[in-house]
């Protein structure tokens, strides 16, 4: 009699070669620093070639132990610090593989109102949906900010929710080991009893699994809402309705999900007074997407860093480095519907570069020569070169606009925030 073939466990399928290869490519593509063992992403493929079979067996047998994560703090744009937990590259690989395998099983369960860390969904779509609600007359927003969400996820509750879909004990055991792995800080490993540290490839999926319960509750109550990761906005018609929703949902989050609302950062307010994923909305019957003031302030701060007049680099080098930042920023914030802001920032950025050039030209005689060579009339060049004013004041002078026109910066390859207009 033929023996019945043993059914592969979910974990075995997650460790199949094709899935591991995909995970390996993703980890290498993401790069990032090494973890507590010091192994770097470029060393991972060679390590797997030599050790994969032994490693796979230990995982399936349940004897594999994940390493502690390395604690790193990075500054938040809004102030304060965000804690990142950097797993070893090997643990990143395994978490990526689990995430890839589990994500399709959850994707069909997740709410259409959830936009973060999901295939085919992004922040721009979330902002557009919020804009639709405002256009429909939802003139108040309940903005929920969860206090240290990634640090406060309740492990037991998360594992209980996971077990409803993941009915495979080895997979659950491995996920639990990642949740409870220690944190290395200043040479000391401390144990973790709650939270899913940012920096883990598995955290985005786990956060969506936790907050899907919030989505379902909001849907059941018939609310108009948008959620991107732990940023959740609910749109209502009046302040009174907003305050009632805020109190009710805060109670749900505290009692049911064991999460705490950050009251200092949460609010009930008109959408034009709040920001969502870096954007806000103009007032009026047809609200337009605008860049939030905080995002513009961060842009100016970063450009100031990249265009310091004492940087000791040539103008072409500064333009090259600056362009990389501008292209990335434009790719996200170019989605706004207020192009005048982008024109203004472009002009301001070029003014910063003109100030660098003036500083580098140093003294009057050299400045006079540079201006004349670049098409500035003798009298205007002499007047500007002999001016007692500093680089920033003179960076908007007619002489420097003639000597260093927009076309000159285009020739350096400087990116713009709006379609290029040559002066």
mmCIF file of N, CA and C in Angstrom, residues 91-169:
data_model
loop_
_atom_site.group_PDB
_atom_site.id
_atom_site.type_symbol
_atom_site.label_atom_id
_atom_site.label_comp_id
_atom_site.label_asym_id
_atom_site.label_seq_id
_atom_site.Cartn_x
_atom_site.Cartn_y
_atom_site.Cartn_z
ATOM 1 N N UNK A 91 18.111 37.499 9.672
ATOM 2 C CA UNK A 91 16.742 37.610 10.176
ATOM 3 C C UNK A 91 15.885 38.472 9.255
ATOM 4 N N UNK A 92 16.500 39.486 8.641
ATOM 5 C CA UNK A 92 15.755 40.295 7.676
ATOM 6 C C UNK A 92 15.302 39.435 6.502
ATOM 7 N N UNK A 93 16.179 38.547 6.060
ATOM 8 C CA UNK A 93 15.831 37.651 4.957
ATOM 9 C C UNK A 93 14.638 36.773 5.326
ATOM 10 N N UNK A 94 14.684 36.166 6.496
ATOM 11 C CA UNK A 94 13.619 35.252 6.904
ATOM 12 C C UNK A 94 12.302 35.998 7.142
ATOM 13 N N UNK A 95 12.396 37.195 7.722
ATOM 14 C CA UNK A 95 11.177 37.983 7.927
ATOM 15 C C UNK A 95 10.578 38.425 6.590
ATOM 16 N N UNK A 96 11.454 38.781 5.650
ATOM 17 C CA UNK A 96 10.978 39.167 4.322
ATOM 18 C C UNK A 96 10.273 37.991 3.650
ATOM 19 N N UNK A 97 10.848 36.805 3.804
ATOM 20 C CA UNK A 97 10.254 35.599 3.201
ATOM 21 C C UNK A 97 8.881 35.313 3.812
ATOM 22 N N UNK A 98 8.766 35.438 5.131
ATOM 23 C CA UNK A 98 7.481 35.215 5.801
ATOM 24 C C UNK A 98 6.455 36.249 5.334
ATOM 25 N N UNK A 99 6.893 37.511 5.269
ATOM 26 C CA UNK A 99 5.994 38.580 4.852
ATOM 27 C C UNK A 99 5.472 38.341 3.438
ATOM 28 N N UNK A 100 6.370 37.941 2.535
ATOM 29 C CA UNK A 100 5.975 37.669 1.145
ATOM 30 C C UNK A 100 4.964 36.533 1.070
ATOM 31 N N UNK A 101 5.140 35.534 1.910
ATOM 32 C CA UNK A 101 4.270 34.368 1.878
ATOM 33 C C UNK A 101 2.908 34.656 2.506
ATOM 34 N N UNK A 102 2.917 35.447 3.583
ATOM 35 C CA UNK A 102 1.667 35.710 4.293
ATOM 36 C C UNK A 102 0.831 36.822 3.662
ATOM 37 N N UNK A 103 1.487 37.820 3.073
ATOM 38 C CA UNK A 103 0.760 39.000 2.565
ATOM 39 C C UNK A 103 -0.409 38.646 1.655
ATOM 40 N N UNK A 104 -0.244 37.756 0.667
ATOM 41 C CA UNK A 104 -1.391 37.425 -0.192
ATOM 42 C C UNK A 104 -2.556 36.803 0.563
ATOM 43 N N UNK A 105 -2.269 36.112 1.667
ATOM 44 C CA UNK A 105 -3.333 35.473 2.443
ATOM 45 C C UNK A 105 -4.167 36.504 3.203
ATOM 46 N N UNK A 106 -3.549 37.660 3.496
ATOM 47 C CA UNK A 106 -4.270 38.706 4.225
ATOM 48 C C UNK A 106 -4.840 39.782 3.311
ATOM 49 N N UNK A 107 -4.259 39.908 2.119
ATOM 50 C CA UNK A 107 -4.629 41.028 1.258
ATOM 51 C C UNK A 107 -6.129 41.081 0.990
ATOM 52 N N UNK A 108 -6.748 39.936 0.773
ATOM 53 C CA UNK A 108 -8.181 39.904 0.508
ATOM 54 C C UNK A 108 -9.029 40.267 1.713
ATOM 55 N N UNK A 109 -8.442 40.187 2.912
ATOM 56 C CA UNK A 109 -9.187 40.503 4.129
ATOM 57 C C UNK A 109 -9.144 41.993 4.474
ATOM 58 N N UNK A 110 -8.087 42.675 4.015
ATOM 59 C CA UNK A 110 -7.876 44.057 4.430
ATOM 60 C C UNK A 110 -8.903 45.010 3.815
ATOM 61 N N UNK A 111 -9.107 46.114 4.501
ATOM 62 C CA UNK A 111 -10.078 47.127 4.089
ATOM 63 C C UNK A 111 -9.577 47.921 2.880
ATOM 64 N N UNK A 112 -10.503 48.344 2.042
ATOM 65 C CA UNK A 112 -10.146 49.194 0.900
ATOM 66 C C UNK A 112 -9.703 50.579 1.365
ATOM 67 N N UNK A 113 -9.992 50.909 2.627
ATOM 68 C CA UNK A 113 -9.625 52.220 3.171
ATOM 69 C C UNK A 113 -8.201 52.243 3.727
ATOM 70 N N UNK A 114 -7.510 51.115 3.678
ATOM 71 C CA UNK A 114 -6.133 51.006 4.169
ATOM 72 C C UNK A 114 -5.180 51.104 2.978
ATOM 73 N N UNK A 115 -4.212 52.024 3.047
ATOM 74 C CA UNK A 115 -3.351 52.298 1.891
ATOM 75 C C UNK A 115 -1.869 52.046 2.145
ATOM 76 N N UNK A 116 -1.466 51.825 3.378
ATOM 77 C CA UNK A 116 -0.047 51.711 3.680
ATOM 78 C C UNK A 116 0.497 50.298 3.527
ATOM 79 N N UNK A 117 1.676 50.174 2.907
ATOM 80 C CA UNK A 117 2.394 48.894 2.800
ATOM 81 C C UNK A 117 1.558 47.808 2.126
ATOM 82 N N UNK A 118 0.836 48.204 1.074
ATOM 83 C CA UNK A 118 0.014 47.221 0.379
ATOM 84 C C UNK A 118 0.266 47.310 -1.124
ATOM 85 N N UNK A 119 0.257 46.165 -1.824
ATOM 86 C CA UNK A 119 0.513 46.192 -3.265
ATOM 87 C C UNK A 119 -0.561 46.984 -4.011
ATOM 88 N N UNK A 120 -0.132 47.859 -4.925
ATOM 89 C CA UNK A 120 -1.073 48.629 -5.719
ATOM 90 C C UNK A 120 -1.679 49.811 -4.995
ATOM 91 N N UNK A 121 -1.238 50.077 -3.753
ATOM 92 C CA UNK A 121 -1.766 51.217 -2.994
ATOM 93 C C UNK A 121 -0.604 52.092 -2.535
ATOM 94 N N UNK A 122 -0.862 53.393 -2.401
ATOM 95 C CA UNK A 122 0.203 54.293 -1.985
ATOM 96 C C UNK A 122 -0.351 55.524 -1.284
ATOM 97 N N UNK A 123 0.558 56.371 -0.826
ATOM 98 C CA UNK A 123 0.168 57.557 -0.060
ATOM 99 C C UNK A 123 -0.632 58.541 -0.907
ATOM 100 N N UNK A 124 -0.275 58.682 -2.179
ATOM 101 C CA UNK A 124 -1.014 59.609 -3.040
ATOM 102 C C UNK A 124 -2.486 59.206 -3.161
ATOM 103 N N UNK A 125 -2.746 57.917 -3.269
ATOM 104 C CA UNK A 125 -4.136 57.447 -3.342
ATOM 105 C C UNK A 125 -4.886 57.772 -2.051
ATOM 106 N N UNK A 126 -4.181 57.638 -0.927
ATOM 107 C CA UNK A 126 -4.801 57.945 0.367
ATOM 108 C C UNK A 126 -5.173 59.428 0.437
ATOM 109 N N UNK A 127 -4.268 60.289 -0.005
ATOM 110 C CA UNK A 127 -4.535 61.732 0.014
ATOM 111 C C UNK A 127 -5.690 62.076 -0.924
ATOM 112 N N UNK A 128 -5.733 61.444 -2.090
ATOM 113 C CA UNK A 128 -6.830 61.693 -3.042
ATOM 114 C C UNK A 128 -8.176 61.282 -2.452
ATOM 115 N N UNK A 129 -8.207 60.163 -1.740
ATOM 116 C CA UNK A 129 -9.467 59.721 -1.140
ATOM 117 C C UNK A 129 -9.910 60.694 -0.052
ATOM 118 N N UNK A 130 -8.951 61.184 0.727
ATOM 119 C CA UNK A 130 -9.283 62.185 1.746
ATOM 120 C C UNK A 130 -9.854 63.434 1.082
ATOM 121 N N UNK A 131 -9.270 63.822 -0.037
ATOM 122 C CA UNK A 131 -9.740 64.996 -0.776
ATOM 123 C C UNK A 131 -11.181 64.801 -1.265
ATOM 124 N N UNK A 132 -11.494 63.598 -1.684
ATOM 125 C CA UNK A 132 -12.864 63.294 -2.137
ATOM 126 C C UNK A 132 -13.865 63.498 -0.997
ATOM 127 N N UNK A 133 -13.499 63.028 0.192
ATOM 128 C CA UNK A 133 -14.392 63.184 1.343
ATOM 129 C C UNK A 133 -14.628 64.666 1.646
ATOM 130 N N UNK A 134 -13.559 65.458 1.563
ATOM 131 C CA UNK A 134 -13.693 66.903 1.836
ATOM 132 C C UNK A 134 -14.585 67.556 0.780
ATOM 133 N N UNK A 135 -14.428 67.159 -0.474
ATOM 134 C CA UNK A 135 -15.267 67.695 -1.553
ATOM 135 C C UNK A 135 -16.730 67.337 -1.350
ATOM 136 N N UNK A 136 -16.966 66.182 -0.729
ATOM 137 C CA UNK A 136 -18.350 65.730 -0.480
ATOM 138 C C UNK A 136 -19.017 66.483 0.663
ATOM 139 N N UNK A 137 -18.290 67.377 1.307
ATOM 140 C CA UNK A 137 -18.873 68.170 2.380
ATOM 141 C C UNK A 137 -18.498 67.726 3.781
ATOM 142 N N UNK A 138 -17.553 66.814 3.892
ATOM 143 C CA UNK A 138 -17.068 66.413 5.215
ATOM 144 C C UNK A 138 -16.062 67.475 5.674
ATOM 145 N N UNK A 139 -16.562 68.475 6.377
ATOM 146 C CA UNK A 139 -15.779 69.667 6.664
ATOM 147 C C UNK A 139 -14.988 69.593 7.967
ATOM 148 N N UNK A 140 -15.023 68.428 8.611
ATOM 149 C CA UNK A 140 -14.234 68.240 9.837
ATOM 150 C C UNK A 140 -13.516 66.894 9.756
ATOM 151 N N UNK A 141 -12.321 66.863 10.298
ATOM 152 C CA UNK A 141 -11.540 65.632 10.292
ATOM 153 C C UNK A 141 -11.192 65.242 11.727
ATOM 154 N N UNK A 142 -11.342 63.955 12.006
ATOM 155 C CA UNK A 142 -10.891 63.383 13.278
ATOM 156 C C UNK A 142 -9.538 62.753 12.980
ATOM 157 N N UNK A 143 -8.495 63.413 13.431
ATOM 158 C CA UNK A 143 -7.134 62.946 13.157
ATOM 159 C C UNK A 143 -6.621 62.155 14.357
ATOM 160 N N UNK A 144 -6.391 60.870 14.129
ATOM 161 C CA UNK A 144 -5.942 59.989 15.204
ATOM 162 C C UNK A 144 -4.444 59.742 15.105
ATOM 163 N N UNK A 145 -3.737 59.986 16.170
ATOM 164 C CA UNK A 145 -2.315 59.668 16.246
ATOM 165 C C UNK A 145 -2.121 58.658 17.365
ATOM 166 N N UNK A 146 -1.626 57.481 17.007
ATOM 167 C CA UNK A 146 -1.428 56.432 18.013
ATOM 168 C C UNK A 146 -0.061 56.602 18.659
ATOM 169 N N UNK A 147 -0.071 56.655 19.967
ATOM 170 C CA UNK A 147 1.154 56.916 20.713
ATOM 171 C C UNK A 147 2.126 55.743 20.624
ATOM 172 N N UNK A 148 3.295 55.983 20.012
ATOM 173 C CA UNK A 148 4.353 54.969 19.889
ATOM 174 C C UNK A 148 3.775 53.622 19.449
ATOM 175 N N UNK A 149 2.996 53.667 18.367
ATOM 176 C CA UNK A 149 2.263 52.476 17.945
ATOM 177 C C UNK A 149 3.155 51.245 17.809
ATOM 178 N N UNK A 150 4.255 51.377 17.051
ATOM 179 C CA UNK A 150 5.089 50.209 16.785
ATOM 180 C C UNK A 150 5.738 49.659 18.061
ATOM 181 N N UNK A 151 5.857 50.520 19.068
ATOM 182 C CA UNK A 151 6.454 50.073 20.330
ATOM 183 C C UNK A 151 5.436 49.486 21.301
ATOM 184 N N UNK A 152 4.138 49.662 21.009
ATOM 185 C CA UNK A 152 3.112 49.314 21.994
ATOM 186 C C UNK A 152 2.185 48.167 21.581
ATOM 187 N N UNK A 153 2.431 47.562 20.434
ATOM 188 C CA UNK A 153 1.565 46.459 20.003
ATOM 189 C C UNK A 153 1.618 45.319 21.019
ATOM 190 N N UNK A 154 0.445 44.870 21.454
ATOM 191 C CA UNK A 154 0.348 43.790 22.438
ATOM 192 C C UNK A 154 0.619 42.440 21.764
ATOM 193 N N UNK A 155 1.669 41.737 22.221
ATOM 194 C CA UNK A 155 2.081 40.495 21.574
ATOM 195 C C UNK A 155 1.015 39.401 21.638
ATOM 196 N N UNK A 156 0.438 39.202 22.808
ATOM 197 C CA UNK A 156 -0.548 38.127 22.961
ATOM 198 C C UNK A 156 -1.757 38.363 22.069
ATOM 199 N N UNK A 157 -2.179 39.613 22.024
ATOM 200 C CA UNK A 157 -3.333 39.917 21.191
ATOM 201 C C UNK A 157 -3.019 39.734 19.711
ATOM 202 N N UNK A 158 -1.812 40.160 19.313
ATOM 203 C CA UNK A 158 -1.399 40.006 17.918
ATOM 204 C C UNK A 158 -1.321 38.526 17.536
ATOM 205 N N UNK A 159 -0.747 37.709 18.391
ATOM 206 C CA UNK A 159 -0.622 36.283 18.091
ATOM 207 C C UNK A 159 -1.996 35.624 18.015
ATOM 208 N N UNK A 160 -2.918 36.092 18.849
ATOM 209 C CA UNK A 160 -4.271 35.549 18.819
ATOM 210 C C UNK A 160 -4.947 35.870 17.481
ATOM 211 N N UNK A 161 -4.767 37.104 17.010
ATOM 212 C CA UNK A 161 -5.342 37.499 15.715
ATOM 213 C C UNK A 161 -4.683 36.728 14.582
ATOM 214 N N UNK A 162 -3.353 36.571 14.641
ATOM 215 C CA UNK A 162 -2.632 35.835 13.604
ATOM 216 C C UNK A 162 -3.113 34.394 13.490
ATOM 217 N N UNK A 163 -3.373 33.780 14.629
ATOM 218 C CA UNK A 163 -3.730 32.357 14.640
ATOM 219 C C UNK A 163 -5.072 32.071 13.966
ATOM 220 N N UNK A 164 -5.869 33.105 13.736
ATOM 221 C CA UNK A 164 -7.144 32.895 13.044
ATOM 222 C C UNK A 164 -6.918 32.581 11.564
ATOM 223 N N UNK A 165 -5.835 33.093 11.015
ATOM 224 C CA UNK A 165 -5.520 32.861 9.599
ATOM 225 C C UNK A 165 -4.335 31.926 9.441
ATOM 226 N N UNK A 166 -3.327 32.097 10.278
ATOM 227 C CA UNK A 166 -2.108 31.277 10.205
ATOM 228 C C UNK A 166 -2.282 30.091 11.146
ATOM 229 N N UNK A 167 -2.744 28.981 10.610
ATOM 230 C CA UNK A 167 -2.983 27.807 11.461
ATOM 231 C C UNK A 167 -1.815 26.830 11.348
ATOM 232 N N UNK A 168 -0.630 27.378 11.487
ATOM 233 C CA UNK A 168 0.589 26.599 11.343
ATOM 234 C C UNK A 168 1.513 26.952 12.509
ATOM 235 N N UNK A 169 1.644 26.058 13.459
ATOM 236 C CA UNK A 169 2.370 26.360 14.692
ATOM 237 C C UNK A 169 3.839 26.739 14.467
#
